[in-house]
CSV table of C-alpha atoms and ligand atoms in Angstrom, one decimal:
chain,number,residue,atom,x,y,z
A,1,MET,CA,9.5,-1.7,21.8
A,2,ASN,CA,6.8,-2.6,19.6
A,3,ALA,CA,7.0,-6.0,18.1
A,4,ILE,CA,8.2,-5.7,14.1
A,5,ASP,CA,6.8,-8.9,12.2
A,6,TYR,CA,4.6,-6.7,9.2
A,7,LEU,CA,7.3,-7.2,6.2
A,8,ARG,CA,5.3,-4.7,2.7
A,9,ILE,CA,7.4,-6.7,-0.6
A,10,SER,CA,6.7,-4.5,-3.7
A,11,LEU,CA,6.9,-6.8,-6.4
A,12,ILE,CA,7.0,-4.5,-9.5
A,13,ASP,CA,8.2,-1.3,-9.9
A,14,LYS,CA,6.5,-0.5,-13.0
A,15,CYS,CA,2.6,0.3,-13.1
A,16,ASN,CA,-0.3,0.7,-16.0
A,17,PHE,CA,-1.4,3.8,-14.1
A,18,ARG,CA,0.1,6.5,-13.3
A,19,CYS,CA,-1.4,8.5,-10.8
A,20,GLN,CA,-0.8,11.7,-10.5
A,21,TYR,CA,0.2,11.8,-6.4
A,22,CYS,CA,2.1,8.9,-7.0
A,23,MET,CA,3.5,8.2,-10.6
A,24,PRO,CA,3.0,12.0,-12.1
A,25,GLU,CA,2.5,11.5,-16.0
A,26,ASP,CA,5.8,14.8,-16.7
A,27,GLN,CA,8.1,12.8,-14.9
A,28,GLU,CA,10.2,10.7,-16.1
A,29,LEU,CA,11.0,7.8,-14.0
A,30,THR,CA,13.8,5.1,-14.8
A,31,TYR,CA,12.0,1.2,-14.6
A,32,LEU,CA,14.3,-1.5,-13.1
A,33,LEU,CA,15.5,-4.4,-15.6
A,34,GLU,CA,13.9,-7.6,-15.2
A,35,GLN,CA,16.7,-9.1,-13.9
A,36,ASP,CA,17.5,-6.4,-11.1
A,37,PHE,CA,14.6,-7.8,-9.2
A,38,LEU,CA,14.4,-10.7,-6.5
A,39,THR,CA,13.3,-13.6,-8.0
A,40,LYS,CA,10.5,-15.7,-6.4
A,41,ASN,CA,13.4,-18.3,-4.7
A,42,GLU,CA,15.3,-14.9,-3.3
A,43,LEU,CA,12.1,-13.9,-2.1
A,44,LEU,CA,11.2,-16.9,-0.4
A,45,THR,CA,14.6,-17.6,0.9
A,46,LEU,CA,15.0,-14.4,2.7
A,47,LEU,CA,11.7,-15.0,3.9
A,48,LYS,CA,12.1,-18.3,5.3
A,49,GLU,CA,16.6,-17.9,6.2
A,50,VAL,CA,16.3,-13.9,7.2
A,51,PHE,CA,12.6,-12.7,8.1
A,52,ILE,CA,10.6,-15.4,9.5
A,53,PRO,CA,13.6,-16.3,12.0
A,54,LEU,CA,13.5,-13.3,12.8
A,55,GLY,CA,9.3,-13.2,13.8
A,56,PHE,CA,8.6,-11.3,10.9
A,57,ASN,CA,4.7,-13.1,10.6
A,58,LYS,CA,2.3,-10.3,8.6
A,59,PHE,CA,3.3,-10.0,4.9
A,60,ARG,CA,1.7,-7.6,2.2
A,61,LEU,CA,2.6,-7.5,-1.3
A,62,THR,CA,2.6,-4.6,-3.3
A,63,GLY,CA,4.0,-2.1,-5.5
A,64,GLY,CA,3.9,-0.9,-8.4
A,65,GLU,CA,1.3,-2.8,-10.0
A,66,PRO,CA,1.7,-6.0,-8.3
A,67,LEU,CA,-0.6,-7.8,-11.0
A,68,LEU,CA,1.3,-7.2,-13.4
A,69,ARG,CA,4.3,-9.5,-11.9
A,70,PRO,CA,3.2,-12.6,-14.0
A,71,ASP,CA,4.3,-15.3,-10.5
A,72,LEU,CA,2.7,-13.6,-8.3
A,73,PRO,CA,-0.2,-16.7,-7.9
A,74,GLU,CA,2.5,-18.6,-7.0
A,75,ILE,CA,4.3,-16.0,-4.1
A,76,VAL,CA,1.1,-16.1,-2.9
A,77,ALA,CA,0.6,-20.5,-3.0
A,78,GLU,CA,4.4,-20.6,-1.3
A,79,ILE,CA,3.8,-17.6,1.1
A,80,ILE,CA,0.8,-19.1,2.2
A,81,SER,CA,2.5,-22.7,2.3
A,82,LEU,CA,4.5,-21.4,5.2
A,83,LYS,CA,4.0,-22.2,8.8
A,84,ALA,CA,4.2,-18.9,9.8
A,85,THR,CA,1.5,-16.6,8.0
A,86,GLN,CA,-0.6,-15.7,10.2
A,87,ASP,CA,-2.1,-13.0,7.7
A,88,LEU,CA,-0.5,-11.9,3.9
A,89,SER,CA,-2.7,-9.4,1.6
A,90,LEU,CA,-2.5,-7.8,-1.4
A,91,THR,CA,-2.5,-3.9,-3.2
A,92,THR,CA,-3.5,-3.5,-6.5
A,93,ASN,CA,-5.7,-0.5,-8.2
A,94,GLY,CA,-8.1,-3.6,-9.3
A,95,PHE,CA,-7.8,-3.2,-13.1
A,96,LEU,CA,-6.9,-6.5,-13.9
A,97,LEU,CA,-8.7,-8.6,-11.2
A,98,THR,CA,-10.9,-9.6,-13.4
A,99,GLN,CA,-9.2,-11.8,-15.3
A,100,LYS,CA,-6.7,-12.6,-12.3
A,101,ALA,CA,-8.9,-12.2,-8.7
A,102,GLU,CA,-9.3,-15.9,-9.3
A,103,SER,CA,-6.2,-17.7,-10.1
A,104,LEU,CA,-5.7,-15.6,-6.5
A,105,PHE,CA,-7.9,-17.1,-4.7
A,106,LYS,CA,-7.0,-20.5,-5.9
A,107,ALA,CA,-3.8,-19.6,-4.7
A,108,GLY,CA,-5.0,-19.0,-1.0
A,109,LEU,CA,-5.1,-15.2,-1.0
A,110,LYS,CA,-7.9,-14.5,1.2
A,111,ARG,CA,-7.4,-10.5,1.6
A,112,ILE,CA,-7.2,-7.8,-0.8
A,113,ASN,CA,-7.0,-3.7,-0.3
A,114,ILE,CA,-8.3,-2.2,-3.7
A,115,SER,CA,-7.1,1.6,-4.9
A,116,LEU,CA,-10.4,3.8,-6.0
A,117,ASP,CA,-10.4,7.4,-5.8
A,118,SER,CA,-13.7,7.8,-7.4
A,119,LEU,CA,-16.6,7.1,-8.4
A,120,ASN,CA,-16.6,9.2,-11.6
A,121,GLY,CA,-14.7,8.0,-14.5
A,122,GLN,CA,-13.8,11.3,-15.4
A,123,THR,CA,-12.1,12.4,-12.0
A,124,PHE,CA,-11.0,8.5,-12.5
A,125,GLU,CA,-8.7,9.7,-15.7
A,126,GLN,CA,-7.8,13.0,-14.5
A,127,ILE,CA,-6.0,10.8,-11.3
A,128,ILE,CA,-4.6,7.7,-12.8
A,129,GLY,CA,-3.3,9.6,-15.8
A,130,ASN,CA,-5.5,10.4,-19.7
A,131,HIS,CA,-4.4,6.9,-21.2
A,132,GLY,CA,-7.2,8.1,-23.7
A,133,LYS,CA,-9.6,5.5,-23.0
A,134,SER,CA,-12.4,4.9,-19.8
A,135,ARG,CA,-10.3,2.7,-17.3
A,136,TRP,CA,-12.3,3.6,-14.0
A,137,GLU,CA,-15.6,0.7,-14.7
A,138,LYS,CA,-13.4,-2.0,-15.2
A,139,THR,CA,-11.3,-1.1,-12.0
A,140,TRP,CA,-15.2,-0.6,-11.2
A,141,ALA,CA,-15.9,-4.7,-12.3
A,142,GLY,CA,-12.3,-5.7,-11.3
A,143,ILE,CA,-13.6,-4.6,-7.5
A,144,LEU,CA,-17.3,-6.5,-8.3
A,145,LYS,CA,-15.3,-10.1,-9.1
A,146,ALA,CA,-13.2,-10.1,-6.4
A,147,TYR,CA,-15.9,-9.6,-4.6
A,148,GLU,CA,-18.5,-11.7,-6.7
A,149,VAL,CA,-14.7,-14.1,-5.2
A,150,GLY,CA,-14.9,-14.1,-2.5
A,151,PHE,CA,-12.1,-11.7,-0.8
A,152,ASN,CA,-13.2,-11.5,2.6
A,153,PRO,CA,-11.7,-8.3,3.9
A,154,LEU,CA,-12.1,-6.3,0.9
A,155,LYS,CA,-11.0,-2.7,1.7
A,156,LEU,CA,-10.9,0.3,-0.9
A,157,ASN,CA,-8.2,3.0,-0.7
A,158,VAL,CA,-8.9,6.1,-1.3
A,159,VAL,CA,-7.0,8.9,-1.2
A,160,VAL,CA,-7.4,12.7,-0.3
A,161,ILE,CA,-7.0,15.5,-2.7
A,162,PRO,CA,-8.3,18.3,-1.8
A,163,GLY,CA,-10.2,19.9,-4.4
A,164,VAL,CA,-10.6,16.5,-6.6
A,165,ASN,CA,-11.8,14.3,-5.1
A,166,ASP,CA,-12.5,15.8,-1.7
A,167,HIS,CA,-15.9,16.5,-2.6
A,168,GLU,CA,-16.5,12.4,-2.9
A,169,VAL,CA,-15.7,11.4,1.0
A,170,LEU,CA,-19.4,11.5,1.3
A,171,ASP,CA,-19.8,8.9,-1.5
A,172,LEU,CA,-17.2,6.6,-0.4
A,173,ALA,CA,-17.9,6.5,2.7
A,174,GLN,CA,-21.5,5.3,2.3
A,175,LEU,CA,-20.4,1.9,0.6
A,176,THR,CA,-20.1,0.5,3.3
A,177,ILE,CA,-23.4,0.7,4.3
A,178,ASP,CA,-24.9,-2.1,2.4
A,179,LYS,CA,-21.4,-4.0,1.3
A,180,ASN,CA,-19.5,-5.3,3.7
A,181,TRP,CA,-16.8,-3.2,1.7
A,182,HIS,CA,-14.2,-1.2,4.3
A,183,ILE,CA,-12.9,2.2,3.0
A,184,ARG,CA,-10.0,3.5,4.5
A,185,PHE,CA,-8.8,7.6,3.8
A,186,ILE,CA,-5.0,8.1,3.2
A,187,GLU,CA,-3.9,11.5,4.0
A,188,PHE,CA,-2.5,12.4,0.6
A,189,MET,CA,2.1,12.5,0.3
A,190,PRO,CA,4.6,14.8,-0.2
A,191,ILE,CA,6.6,11.3,-1.9
A,192,GLY,CA,6.8,11.5,-5.2
A,193,ASN,CA,4.7,13.9,-6.6
A,194,GLY,CA,6.2,17.4,-4.9
A,195,GLN,CA,4.5,19.7,-7.3
A,196,LEU,CA,1.3,18.8,-6.9
A,197,PHE,CA,1.5,18.3,-3.4
A,198,GLN,CA,2.8,21.9,-3.2
A,199,GLU,CA,-0.8,22.8,-5.3
A,200,LYS,CA,-2.8,21.1,-4.2
A,201,ALA,CA,-2.4,20.0,-0.2
A,202,TRP,CA,-3.8,17.5,2.0
A,203,VAL,CA,-7.3,16.9,3.7
A,204,PRO,CA,-7.1,16.3,7.8
A,205,SER,CA,-8.4,12.3,8.8
A,206,ALA,CA,-10.8,14.9,11.1
A,207,ASP,CA,-11.9,16.4,8.4
A,208,ILE,CA,-13.2,13.8,7.0
A,209,ARG,CA,-14.5,11.9,10.0
A,210,GLN,CA,-16.8,14.9,11.3
A,211,LYS,CA,-17.4,15.1,7.5
A,212,ILE,CA,-19.3,11.3,7.9
A,213,LYS,CA,-20.6,12.1,11.6
A,214,ASP,CA,-22.8,14.5,10.0
A,215,LYS,CA,-24.3,12.8,7.7
A,216,TRP,CA,-25.1,9.7,9.8
A,217,GLY,CA,-22.8,9.5,13.2
A,218,LEU,CA,-20.2,7.6,13.3
A,219,GLU,CA,-19.0,4.5,15.6
A,220,GLU,CA,-16.0,3.3,16.7
A,221,ALA,CA,-15.8,0.1,15.4
A,222,ASN,CA,-14.0,-3.0,17.0
A,223,VAL,CA,-11.4,-4.0,14.8
A,224,LYS,CA,-7.6,-3.8,15.0
A,225,GLY,CA,-5.9,-4.0,11.6
A,226,ASN,CA,-2.2,-4.7,11.3
A,227,GLY,CA,-2.3,-0.9,10.1
A,228,PRO,CA,-2.0,2.6,11.2
A,229,ALA,CA,-6.0,3.1,10.8
A,230,ASP,CA,-8.3,3.9,13.7
A,231,VAL,CA,-11.7,2.6,12.3
A,232,PHE,CA,-15.3,3.5,12.9
A,233,SER,CA,-18.0,2.7,11.3
A,234,ILE,CA,-21.8,4.5,10.5
A,235,PRO,CA,-24.2,3.1,12.7
A,236,GLY,CA,-25.7,0.3,10.6
A,237,ALA,CA,-23.2,-0.7,7.9
A,238,LYS,CA,-22.5,-3.4,6.8
A,239,GLY,CA,-19.4,-2.0,6.2
A,240,THR,CA,-16.1,0.4,8.0
A,241,VAL,CA,-14.5,3.5,7.4
A,242,GLY,CA,-10.6,3.4,8.5
A,243,PHE,CA,-8.2,6.9,8.5
A,244,ILE,CA,-5.2,6.8,7.9
A,245,SER,CA,-3.4,10.2,9.2
A,246,GLN,CA,0.2,9.4,8.5
A,247,MET,CA,0.5,12.9,7.9
A,248,SER,CA,-1.9,14.5,10.4
A,249,GLU,CA,-1.1,12.4,13.4
A,250,CYS,CA,2.7,10.5,13.9
A,251,PHE,CA,1.6,7.0,14.7
A,252,CYS,CA,5.7,6.2,14.4
A,253,ASP,CA,5.8,4.6,18.0
A,254,ARG,CA,3.8,2.0,17.0
A,255,CYS,CA,4.9,1.0,13.5
A,256,ASN,CA,5.2,-2.4,13.6
A,257,ARG,CA,6.8,-2.5,10.0
A,258,VAL,CA,9.3,-2.6,7.6
A,259,ARG,CA,9.6,-2.5,3.4
A,260,LEU,CA,11.4,-4.4,1.3
A,261,SER,CA,11.7,-3.1,-2.3
A,262,ALA,CA,11.3,-5.0,-5.9
A,263,ASP,CA,14.9,-4.7,-6.1
A,264,GLY,CA,15.3,-6.0,-2.9
A,265,TRP,CA,15.9,-3.1,-0.8
A,266,LEU,CA,14.9,-3.4,2.9
A,267,ARG,CA,14.4,0.1,4.2
A,268,PRO,CA,13.5,0.5,7.6
A,269,CYS,CA,11.0,3.5,6.9
A,270,LEU,CA,8.3,4.9,4.6
A,271,LEU,CA,9.8,8.9,5.6
A,272,ASN,CA,12.7,8.0,5.8
A,273,GLU,CA,16.0,7.1,3.2
A,274,THR,CA,18.5,5.9,6.1
A,275,GLY,CA,19.5,2.7,6.8
A,276,GLN,CA,18.8,0.7,4.1
A,277,ILE,CA,20.1,-2.5,3.4
A,278,ASP,CA,20.6,-4.3,-0.2
A,279,LEU,CA,19.8,-7.6,0.7
A,280,LYS,CA,19.9,-8.6,-3.0
A,281,THR,CA,23.5,-8.2,-3.8
A,282,ALA,CA,24.3,-9.3,-0.1
A,283,LEU,CA,21.9,-13.1,-0.9
A,284,ARG,CA,23.7,-12.9,-4.7
A,285,ASN,CA,27.4,-13.0,-3.7
A,286,GLY,CA,26.8,-15.7,-1.1
A,287,VAL,CA,26.7,-14.3,2.1
A,288,LYS,CA,25.0,-16.5,4.8
A,289,SER,CA,22.1,-16.2,6.1
A,290,GLU,CA,23.2,-15.8,9.9
A,291,LEU,CA,24.8,-12.5,9.0
A,292,LEU,CA,21.3,-11.2,6.4
A,293,GLN,CA,20.1,-11.9,9.3
A,294,LYS,CA,21.9,-10.6,12.4
A,295,ASN,CA,22.4,-7.1,9.6
A,296,VAL,CA,18.5,-6.7,9.2
A,297,ALA,CA,18.6,-7.3,12.9
A,298,ASP,CA,20.6,-4.2,14.3
A,299,LEU,CA,18.5,-2.4,11.6
A,300,LEU,CA,15.3,-3.7,12.9
A,301,LEU,CA,17.3,-1.9,16.5
A,302,LEU,CA,17.5,1.9,15.3
A,303,LYS,CA,14.3,1.6,13.7
A,304,PRO,CA,12.8,3.4,16.8
A,305,ASP,CA,15.2,6.7,15.8
A,306,ILE,CA,15.5,6.0,12.6
A,307,ASN,CA,11.5,6.8,12.8
A,308,PHE,CA,11.6,10.0,13.8
A,309,LYS,CA,14.5,11.5,12.1
A,310,GLU,CA,13.8,14.2,9.8
A,311,ARG,CA,10.4,13.7,9.8
A,312,ASN,CA,10.0,17.1,8.0
A,313,MET,CA,7.7,16.2,5.4
A,314,GLY,CA,4.9,18.8,4.5
A,315,SER,CA,6.1,21.7,7.1
A,316,ASN,CA,8.6,22.5,5.2
A,317,GLY,CA,8.3,22.0,1.2
A,318,HIS,CA,10.6,18.7,1.7
A,319,SER,CA,9.8,16.2,0.2
A,320,TYR,CA,10.5,12.5,-1.3
A,321,ASP,CA,12.6,11.7,-4.8
A,322,ARG,CA,11.6,8.0,-4.7
A,323,THR,CA,7.9,7.2,-5.5
A,324,MET,CA,5.3,5.4,-3.3
A,325,SER,CA,5.7,3.0,-6.3
A,326,GLN,CA,9.7,2.5,-6.4
A,327,ILE,CA,9.8,2.3,-2.5
A,328,GLY,CA,6.2,-0.1,-2.2
A,329,GLY,CA,3.1,2.6,-0.5
B,1,SAM,N1,-0.8,-0.8,-7.1
B,1,SAM,C1,-1.6,-0.6,-6.3
B,1,SAM,C2,-2.7,0.2,-6.1
B,1,SAM,O1,-2.1,1.8,-6.9
B,1,SAM,O2,-3.0,0.0,-4.7
B,1,SAM,C3,0.0,-0.6,-5.0
B,1,SAM,C4,1.2,-0.2,-4.9
B,1,SAM,S1,0.7,1.6,-4.6
B,1,SAM,C5,1.5,2.8,-4.2
B,1,SAM,C6,-0.1,1.5,-3.0
B,1,SAM,C7,-0.9,2.3,-2.3
B,1,SAM,O3,-0.4,3.9,-1.9
B,1,SAM,C8,-2.1,3.3,-3.2
B,1,SAM,O4,-3.5,2.8,-1.9
B,1,SAM,C9,-1.5,4.3,-3.2
B,1,SAM,O5,-3.1,4.7,-3.2
B,1,SAM,C10,-1.0,4.4,-2.1
B,1,SAM,N2,-0.2,5.8,-2.7
B,1,SAM,C11,0.8,6.0,-3.9
B,1,SAM,N3,1.1,7.2,-3.5
B,1,SAM,C12,0.4,7.8,-2.5
B,1,SAM,C13,0.6,9.8,-1.7
B,1,SAM,N4,1.5,10.3,-1.7
B,1,SAM,N5,0.3,9.9,-0.9
B,1,SAM,C14,-0.8,8.7,0.2
B,1,SAM,N6,-1.4,7.8,-0.9
B,1,SAM,C15,-0.5,7.3,-2.0
B,2,SF4,FE1,0.3,2.7,-9.8
B,2,SF4,FE2,-0.6,2.1,-7.7
B,2,SF4,FE3,1.1,4.3,-7.6
B,2,SF4,FE4,-1.3,4.8,-8.6
B,2,SF4,S1,-1.4,4.3,-6.9
B,2,SF4,S2,0.8,4.7,-9.7
B,2,SF4,S3,-2.0,2.4,-9.4
B,2,SF4,S4,1.6,2.5,-8.2
């Protein structure tokens, strides 16, 4: 069986963007109350006493927008200082990176994924929700700041939506030629956004890959990441292009991850809502770490079955109620 050693940790469910595919503006969302968040100390207790003893050693901080969490640099420093930590990375929309990139780097974070769905200000606004002011420039400045500060690898996540940003695939891929940046094209998923998905559907990775190949050629890159991306490079390019194809492919059999929500629910599979455990309430009720460890270990044993069950999204209009921002994408 595949080792499950990668924990994606959502630190917050709120966000300063309202991306159409993640938290559509017309959808009313209820947010967690401050007291419902796992505190930094609770998170560290879970890592040290439950997850690390079970073999977890790779962690990603996400959200919602994790840069909105004021204690983020301390959380980073604490996780980095754990002997078991082999890898720590962060996924962010980049909007606050001009202010925060340096402190995060100093705290020990070296790897970062920044979401950037368009190089065009107007398209970007359309995707992230119209707040009447341009946010593209500041996001771009955040990416440049992260680059300057030294984040490596620096990955850019692009969710490709037909008729919205799919015409920019080549422009985005081109960024990898001169810069050591890594673009990850992600197939759009029907999670928390039923209507948009039903209107637009998704673009298979194979089509995007072909487009790039027709223009420049593509070679398989010798990269073995933590994730499910298939990675290639344009000949002579400094960076890589990768494809995350959870709609067109099933990579459940090589899935090495589980997700912890900002309010402490452990979710064994992104695509399936069964089997979740409320670790925060258990911790606050004084349940002993040994028992929590056993409950998580039992859940990990069930994970292969959970993965394959009901993986029917998109095929029959099924979509998920929790948004990616609530799950921790
Ligand atoms: N706010 C941060 C960001 O946007 O990078 C981190 C959280 S966000 C939920 C994590 C990733 O999930 C982003 O790269 C985002 O593009 C992706 N995502 C969100 N909703 C998605 C969907 N419906 N389909 C595919 N990817 C999605
Ligand atoms: Fe916010 Fe990230 Fe979701 Fe966009 S994808 S709404 S930036 S959490």
